[in-house]
Amino acid sequence: MTDSYASSRNGDASNGLGNGSSPSLVPTAHTAGLSSVIRKKLMGYVGFANLPNQVHRKSVRKGFQFTAMVVGESGLGKSTLVNTLFNTSLYPPKEPLPPAAERPKTVAIESIGADIEENGVRLHLTVVDTPGFGDFVNNDDSWKPIVENIESRFDSYLEQENRVNRSKIVDNRVHACLYFIQPTGHSLKQLDIEFMRRLHTKVNLIPIIAKADTMTDEEVAEFKQRILVDIAHHNIHIFQAPTYDNEDEETIAEAEEIASKIPFAVVGSDQLVAAPDGRLVRGRAYPWGSVEVDNEDHCDFVKLRQMLVRTYMEELREYTNDVLYENWRTEKLLSMGVAQDSSVFKEVNPAARLQEERVLHEAKLAKMEAEMKMVFQQKVAEKEAKLKQSEEELYARHKEMKDALEKQRADLEDKKRRIESGRPLTPEKSSTTRKKGFLRT
Amino acid sequence: MTEEIRAQSYVGFDSITQQIEHKLLKRGFQFNVIVVGPTGLGKSTLINTIFASHLIDSKGRFVADEPVRQTTEIQAASHVIVENGVKLRLNIVDTPGYGDQINNEGCWDPIIKYIKDQHSAYLRKELTAMRDRYIQDTRIHCCLFFISPTGHSLRPIDVIVMKKLSEVVNVVPVVAKSDSLTPDEREKFKAKIRDELAYHNIRLYPFDTDEDEEEEVQLNESIRQIIPFAVVGSENGVIIDGKSVRGRKNRWGVVNVEDPNHCEFVHLRNFLTRTHLQDLIETTAQIHYEAFRSKQLLALKEGVQRPAGGATQQ
């Protein structure tokens, strides 16, 4: 197997090879910071270039989910724009309330879901509407219901992740928030700034200038400038289309173009009008001319649709999942008291960790053994000493007794000799007691 | 019913109209307008368009570090315009920042107070023992109320403010930036607004009194059909068919401000200046000012009586 690699060690174009693929194969160590990533060129077709197709098939089978939220004052054309974006009438035309009807007192949150399909790809689209935002006399805390709604969606996702059976996770987190700005021509209103400040860390913010057919070109350009300056001044983070290094020029140019038009000045319409060249297009008919929604010269609707649907839908979803949700999760877990123990991650390799543990354990055992030995020795010494002592005592006693016995014996011997030599036992009283003494003994 | 006599020969007292005109021309006329509405609706631009001159500057917030303006900064700008020898002294009162805060409770109070203050100043001048021959009239004759072209209905804050304003001044509602509405939408929106105004019992100018003649009543009726005026304002000129007219140019067309098919600016201008100018001034003096005056004097009388009654009791 190694011959085909070894044959072209010198790097000459070898004519012995059947295919025309590049024969060079010198293992090059990639020295830019990584330790030893070896890049090899292939001699023939292996087939893992098919992986994207497999992913594609699987995703198409699974279907996609996307949730967008539209926020803005009434009458800015939110429902119309949503209908225009997805080319379906998601929102029925609004019935204006009769003057006698009860007006709601707080911002409501309504969501509409739809399953739409295009070329075999299914999308479950959810649009969350916030009627009543900015319509009251006192709009304090009108962003609260919205923030709570977004957080509750994060909450429910977190809960699903922590379940025992995680096979079916439904992702209804808000992936993008379209914020509608009134076309005043001045800078942002207080309400706009407050709202954006509170939401830019929780959701992808995409600011939109609504009803942009009210303004002339110069006014639009100036207005956009002012809005961007305002946003930067208040450190609000709006969604930026990310660029990657290995993309081709076309994509990069497209991304730049989209980025240059933020905030998008859009016009929405689900009605058809006649364009100057006679075609029927979506637009609005005025006595002085018709605005075409799909015409890039007239408004930025095409760019918005590109950003939201055609190019960056997946980016939005990913950013929501990887960054916004993770930040929120970290905050929440830290606030719940789950501490992060960073020393656990010193040795990543589990085998080595086990080895380490074993070594530690053995060391412990050895230590215990030594200790026990010492104690044992000590005890033995003690006992020995004690025994020795008693031995000596005994010996002494033995000697004593022996001496005593000797003495007794000597005494008795003495007595015996005396008796045998006829001497009286006691020198004075021997005659009288001799006969008796004899009997007496 | 007094008999009307025809004189036997020409006396000549019909020249009194010319005498009056001559006198009035010397004195000049005074007209005070206040514009009320949310920021960014083109109030200043519309005033400049109506009087075809640059009278006031837009008060919008253009720079990020500029703070939001408060409605309490209400100031009048005075100008004198002359046309065919007729001198018109204009007082334009611009109200910046109405409805701009997050909490707009009471944002209409400074405006109402300003209007009442003008009445009050005039009353004081009238009541002094040595008063001027011609009292300078700063009372507001007309209030242009700007409505945002949402296409749905009036906002709660609009209803409240209009109600309060219509009690002290002649209110003329105007739909601003109406080039964002197609003709269909415009009609529906206006009908909706009229319904809402009727529902909330908001009395709008023009009022019908018994003295009016048949044609005046008809004129007022036709005005009432058009209210609120859907207007577009512009100070810039654009070229249409070789002529320079005031308008707004977009990539899909040019809005001609003076074209009645495009917007109702012409109607508003005629209404304000050509047909009802005198009537507005008169109604302010006769209806609103009188109401204010009688309330004030009654209150004064009660104020004088009660302490006097208290004194006699002691």
Coordinates of C-alpha atoms in Angstrom, one line a residue, chain B residues 2-306:
Chain B
T2 CA -87.5 96.7 10.3
E3 CA -88.4 98.1 6.9
E4 CA -85.6 98.6 4.4
I5 CA -85.9 102.1 2.8
R6 CA -84.4 102.9 -0.5
A7 CA -83.0 106.5 -0.6
Q8 CA -84.2 108.7 -3.4
S9 CA -80.8 109.7 -4.6
Y10 CA -77.4 108.3 -4.1
V11 CA -76.1 109.2 -0.6
G12 CA -72.7 107.6 -0.7
F13 CA -72.5 105.6 2.5
D14 CA -71.7 102.5 0.6
S15 CA -68.1 103.7 0.5
I16 CA -67.8 102.8 4.1
T17 CA -66.4 99.4 3.0
Q18 CA -63.6 101.2 1.2
Q19 CA -62.9 103.4 4.2
I20 CA -62.7 100.3 6.5
E21 CA -60.5 98.6 4.0
H22 CA -58.2 101.6 3.9
K23 CA -58.0 101.8 7.6
L24 CA -57.4 98.1 8.0
L25 CA -54.8 98.1 5.3
K26 CA -52.8 100.6 7.3
R27 CA -53.1 98.6 10.5
G28 CA -52.5 95.2 9.0
F29 CA -53.9 91.9 10.0
Q30 CA -52.8 89.5 12.7
F31 CA -53.0 85.8 12.5
N32 CA -51.7 83.3 15.0
V33 CA -51.3 79.6 14.3
I34 CA -50.1 76.8 16.5
V35 CA -48.9 73.5 15.1
V36 CA -49.3 70.4 17.3
G37 CA -48.2 66.9 16.5
P38 CA -45.6 64.2 17.0
T39 CA -42.1 64.9 15.9
G40 CA -41.1 64.2 12.4
L41 CA -44.4 64.7 10.7
G42 CA -43.4 67.7 8.7
K43 CA -45.1 70.5 10.7
S44 CA -42.5 73.1 10.1
T45 CA -42.2 72.2 6.4
L46 CA -46.0 72.5 6.0
I47 CA -46.1 75.9 7.5
N48 CA -43.3 77.0 5.2
T49 CA -45.2 75.5 2.3
I50 CA -48.5 77.2 3.1
F51 CA -47.1 80.6 3.3
A52 CA -44.6 80.0 0.6
S53 CA -41.7 81.3 2.6
H54 CA -39.1 79.9 5.0
L55 CA -40.7 80.9 8.3
I56 CA -39.6 78.3 10.8
D57 CA -36.9 75.6 11.0
S58 CA -37.5 72.0 11.8
K59 CA -37.0 71.3 15.4
G60 CA -36.1 67.6 15.0
R61 CA -33.3 65.9 16.8
F62 CA -30.6 65.3 14.3
V63 CA -27.5 64.5 16.4
A64 CA -27.2 61.5 18.7
D65 CA -26.0 63.4 21.7
E66 CA -28.7 66.1 21.5
P67 CA -31.2 65.5 24.3
V68 CA -34.9 65.1 23.4
R69 CA -36.6 68.5 23.4
Q70 CA -39.4 69.2 25.8
T71 CA -42.8 70.5 24.9
T72 CA -42.3 73.2 27.5
E73 CA -40.1 75.0 25.2
I74 CA -42.9 76.6 23.3
Q75 CA -42.0 79.8 21.5
A76 CA -43.7 81.9 18.9
A77 CA -42.0 83.1 15.8
S78 CA -43.2 86.4 14.3
H79 CA -43.1 87.3 10.7
V80 CA -44.7 89.9 8.5
I81 CA -45.7 89.0 5.0
V82 CA -46.9 91.4 2.5
E83 CA -49.0 90.6 -0.5
N84 CA -50.6 93.2 -2.8
G85 CA -50.2 95.9 -0.2
V86 CA -51.9 93.8 2.4
K87 CA -49.8 93.3 5.5
L88 CA -50.2 90.1 7.4
R89 CA -48.5 89.7 10.8
L90 CA -48.1 86.0 11.4
N91 CA -47.3 84.4 14.7
I92 CA -46.4 80.8 14.3
V93 CA -46.1 78.7 17.5
D94 CA -44.3 75.5 17.0
T95 CA -44.5 72.8 19.6
P96 CA -41.5 70.5 19.5
G97 CA -41.4 67.1 21.1
Y98 CA -45.1 66.3 21.7
G99 CA -45.5 62.6 22.3
D100 CA -41.8 61.9 22.1
Q101 CA -41.1 60.7 25.5
I102 CA -41.8 57.1 26.5
N103 CA -44.3 58.3 29.1
N104 CA -46.4 61.0 27.5
E105 CA -48.8 61.6 30.4
G106 CA -49.6 65.3 30.5
C107 CA -47.5 66.3 27.6
W108 CA -50.4 68.3 26.3
D109 CA -50.6 70.4 29.5
P110 CA -47.9 72.9 28.4
I111 CA -49.7 73.5 25.1
I112 CA -53.1 74.1 26.7
K113 CA -51.5 76.3 29.2
Y114 CA -49.9 78.4 26.5
I115 CA -53.1 78.9 24.7
K116 CA -55.0 79.8 27.8
D117 CA -52.2 82.2 28.8
Q118 CA -52.7 84.1 25.6
H119 CA -56.4 84.5 26.3
S120 CA -55.5 85.5 29.8
A121 CA -53.1 88.2 28.7
Y122 CA -55.6 89.7 26.4
L123 CA -58.3 89.7 29.1
R124 CA -55.9 91.5 31.4
K125 CA -55.2 94.1 28.9
E126 CA -58.9 94.6 28.2
L127 CA -59.7 95.0 31.9
T128 CA -57.1 97.6 32.7
A129 CA -58.4 101.1 33.3
M130 CA -56.1 102.7 30.8
R131 CA -56.0 100.3 27.9
D132 CA -54.4 100.7 24.5
R133 CA -56.4 101.6 21.5
Y134 CA -55.5 98.5 19.6
I135 CA -54.7 95.6 21.9
Q136 CA -52.1 93.3 20.4
D137 CA -53.8 90.1 19.7
T138 CA -51.7 87.0 20.5
R139 CA -54.6 84.7 20.9
I140 CA -54.3 81.6 18.9
H141 CA -56.7 81.7 16.0
C142 CA -56.1 78.2 14.6
C143 CA -54.5 75.0 15.7
L144 CA -53.2 72.6 13.0
F145 CA -53.3 69.2 14.5
F146 CA -51.1 66.6 12.7
I147 CA -52.1 63.0 12.5
S148 CA -49.6 60.3 11.7
P149 CA -50.6 58.4 8.5
T150 CA -50.8 54.9 10.0
G151 CA -53.8 54.0 7.9
H152 CA -55.6 52.4 10.9
S153 CA -57.1 54.8 13.3
L154 CA -56.4 57.6 15.8
R155 CA -54.0 56.8 18.6
P156 CA -55.3 57.2 22.1
I157 CA -53.0 60.1 22.8
D158 CA -54.3 61.9 19.6
V159 CA -57.9 61.5 20.9
I160 CA -57.1 62.9 24.3
V161 CA -55.2 65.9 23.0
M162 CA -57.7 66.8 20.3
K163 CA -60.5 66.7 22.9
K164 CA -58.6 69.1 25.2
L165 CA -57.6 71.4 22.4
S166 CA -61.0 71.7 20.8
E167 CA -62.3 73.2 24.0
V168 CA -59.9 76.2 23.8
V169 CA -59.1 76.8 20.2
N170 CA -60.2 76.1 16.6
V171 CA -58.7 72.7 15.7
V172 CA -58.1 71.8 12.1
P173 CA -56.9 68.2 11.8
V174 CA -54.4 67.4 9.1
V175 CA -53.0 64.0 7.9
A176 CA -49.3 64.6 7.5
K177 CA -47.0 62.9 5.0
S178 CA -49.9 61.6 3.1
D179 CA -47.7 60.6 0.2
S180 CA -47.4 57.3 2.0
L181 CA -51.1 56.5 1.5
T182 CA -52.6 55.4 -1.8
P183 CA -55.9 57.2 -2.7
D184 CA -57.9 54.3 -1.5
E185 CA -56.2 54.0 1.8
R186 CA -56.5 57.7 2.2
E187 CA -60.2 57.8 1.9
K188 CA -60.7 54.9 4.3
F189 CA -58.4 56.5 6.8
K190 CA -60.2 59.8 6.7
A191 CA -63.6 58.2 7.0
K192 CA -62.3 56.3 10.0
I193 CA -61.0 59.4 11.6
R194 CA -64.2 61.3 11.1
D195 CA -66.1 58.4 12.7
E196 CA -63.8 58.5 15.7
L197 CA -64.0 62.2 16.1
A198 CA -67.8 62.0 16.0
Y199 CA -67.8 59.2 18.5
H200 CA -65.7 61.2 21.0
N201 CA -67.8 64.3 20.5
I202 CA -64.9 66.5 19.4
R203 CA -66.1 69.8 18.1
L204 CA -64.1 70.8 15.1
Y205 CA -64.0 74.0 13.3
P206 CA -66.0 75.1 11.3
F207 CA -69.0 75.6 13.5
D208 CA -72.4 76.4 12.2
T209 CA -74.2 79.2 13.8
D210 CA -77.7 80.5 13.0
E211 CA -76.6 83.6 11.3
D212 CA -74.9 81.9 8.5
E213 CA -76.4 82.1 5.1
E214 CA -77.2 79.1 2.9
E215 CA -74.0 79.2 0.9
E216 CA -71.9 79.5 3.9
V217 CA -73.5 76.5 5.5
Q218 CA -72.9 74.6 2.3
L219 CA -69.3 75.7 2.2
N220 CA -68.8 74.5 5.8
E221 CA -70.5 71.3 4.9
S222 CA -68.1 70.7 2.1
I223 CA -65.1 71.5 4.3
R224 CA -66.4 69.0 6.8
Q225 CA -66.4 66.4 4.1
I226 CA -62.8 66.9 3.4
I227 CA -61.5 67.1 7.0
P228 CA -58.9 65.9 7.9
F229 CA -56.9 67.4 5.1
A230 CA -54.3 64.9 3.7
V231 CA -51.3 67.0 2.8
V232 CA -47.8 66.8 1.6
G233 CA -45.4 69.7 2.4
S234 CA -42.3 70.7 0.5
E235 CA -40.1 73.7 0.2
N236 CA -38.1 72.4 -2.6
G237 CA -39.0 72.9 -6.2
V238 CA -39.0 70.2 -8.7
I239 CA -39.3 70.4 -12.5
I240 CA -42.5 69.0 -13.9
D241 CA -43.2 69.6 -17.6
G242 CA -40.7 72.3 -17.7
K243 CA -42.3 74.3 -14.9
S244 CA -40.9 74.5 -11.4
V245 CA -43.4 73.5 -8.8
R246 CA -43.0 72.6 -5.2
G247 CA -42.9 68.9 -4.8
R248 CA -41.0 65.8 -3.8
K249 CA -39.0 63.7 -6.3
N250 CA -38.7 60.0 -6.0
R251 CA -37.4 57.3 -8.3
W252 CA -40.9 56.3 -9.2
G253 CA -42.5 59.7 -9.7
V254 CA -42.8 63.2 -8.6
V255 CA -45.4 64.4 -6.0
N256 CA -46.7 67.8 -7.0
V257 CA -47.8 69.5 -3.8
E258 CA -50.2 71.8 -5.7
D259 CA -51.9 69.1 -7.6
P260 CA -55.3 68.3 -6.1
N261 CA -55.1 64.8 -7.4
H262 CA -51.9 64.2 -5.4
C263 CA -52.8 65.7 -2.1
E264 CA -55.2 68.1 -0.5
F265 CA -52.7 70.9 0.2
V266 CA -54.5 73.3 -2.1
H267 CA -57.7 72.8 -0.3
L268 CA -56.0 73.4 3.0
R269 CA -54.3 76.5 1.9
N270 CA -57.5 78.0 0.4
F271 CA -59.4 77.1 3.5
L272 CA -56.8 78.7 5.7
T273 CA -56.0 81.8 3.8
R274 CA -58.6 82.4 1.0
T275 CA -61.9 81.6 2.5
H276 CA -61.9 81.2 6.3
L277 CA -59.1 83.4 7.5
Q278 CA -61.4 86.2 8.8
D279 CA -63.8 83.6 10.1
L280 CA -61.1 81.9 12.2
I281 CA -60.1 85.2 13.8
E282 CA -63.6 86.1 14.5
T283 CA -64.6 82.7 16.0
T284 CA -61.6 82.8 18.3
A285 CA -62.7 86.2 19.6
Q286 CA -66.4 85.4 19.7
I287 CA -66.6 81.9 20.9
H288 CA -63.4 80.7 22.5
Y289 CA -62.4 83.9 24.1
E290 CA -65.9 84.7 25.3
A291 CA -66.1 81.3 26.9
F292 CA -62.8 81.8 28.6
R293 CA -63.7 85.3 29.7
S294 CA -67.0 84.4 31.2
K295 CA -65.5 81.6 33.2
Q296 CA -62.7 83.8 34.4
L297 CA -65.0 86.6 35.5
L298 CA -67.4 84.3 37.2
A299 CA -64.5 82.8 39.1
L300 CA -63.3 86.3 40.0
K301 CA -66.7 87.3 41.2
E302 CA -67.0 84.2 43.4
G303 CA -63.6 84.9 44.7
V304 CA -64.6 88.4 45.7
Q305 CA -67.9 87.4 47.1
R306 CA -66.8 84.6 49.3

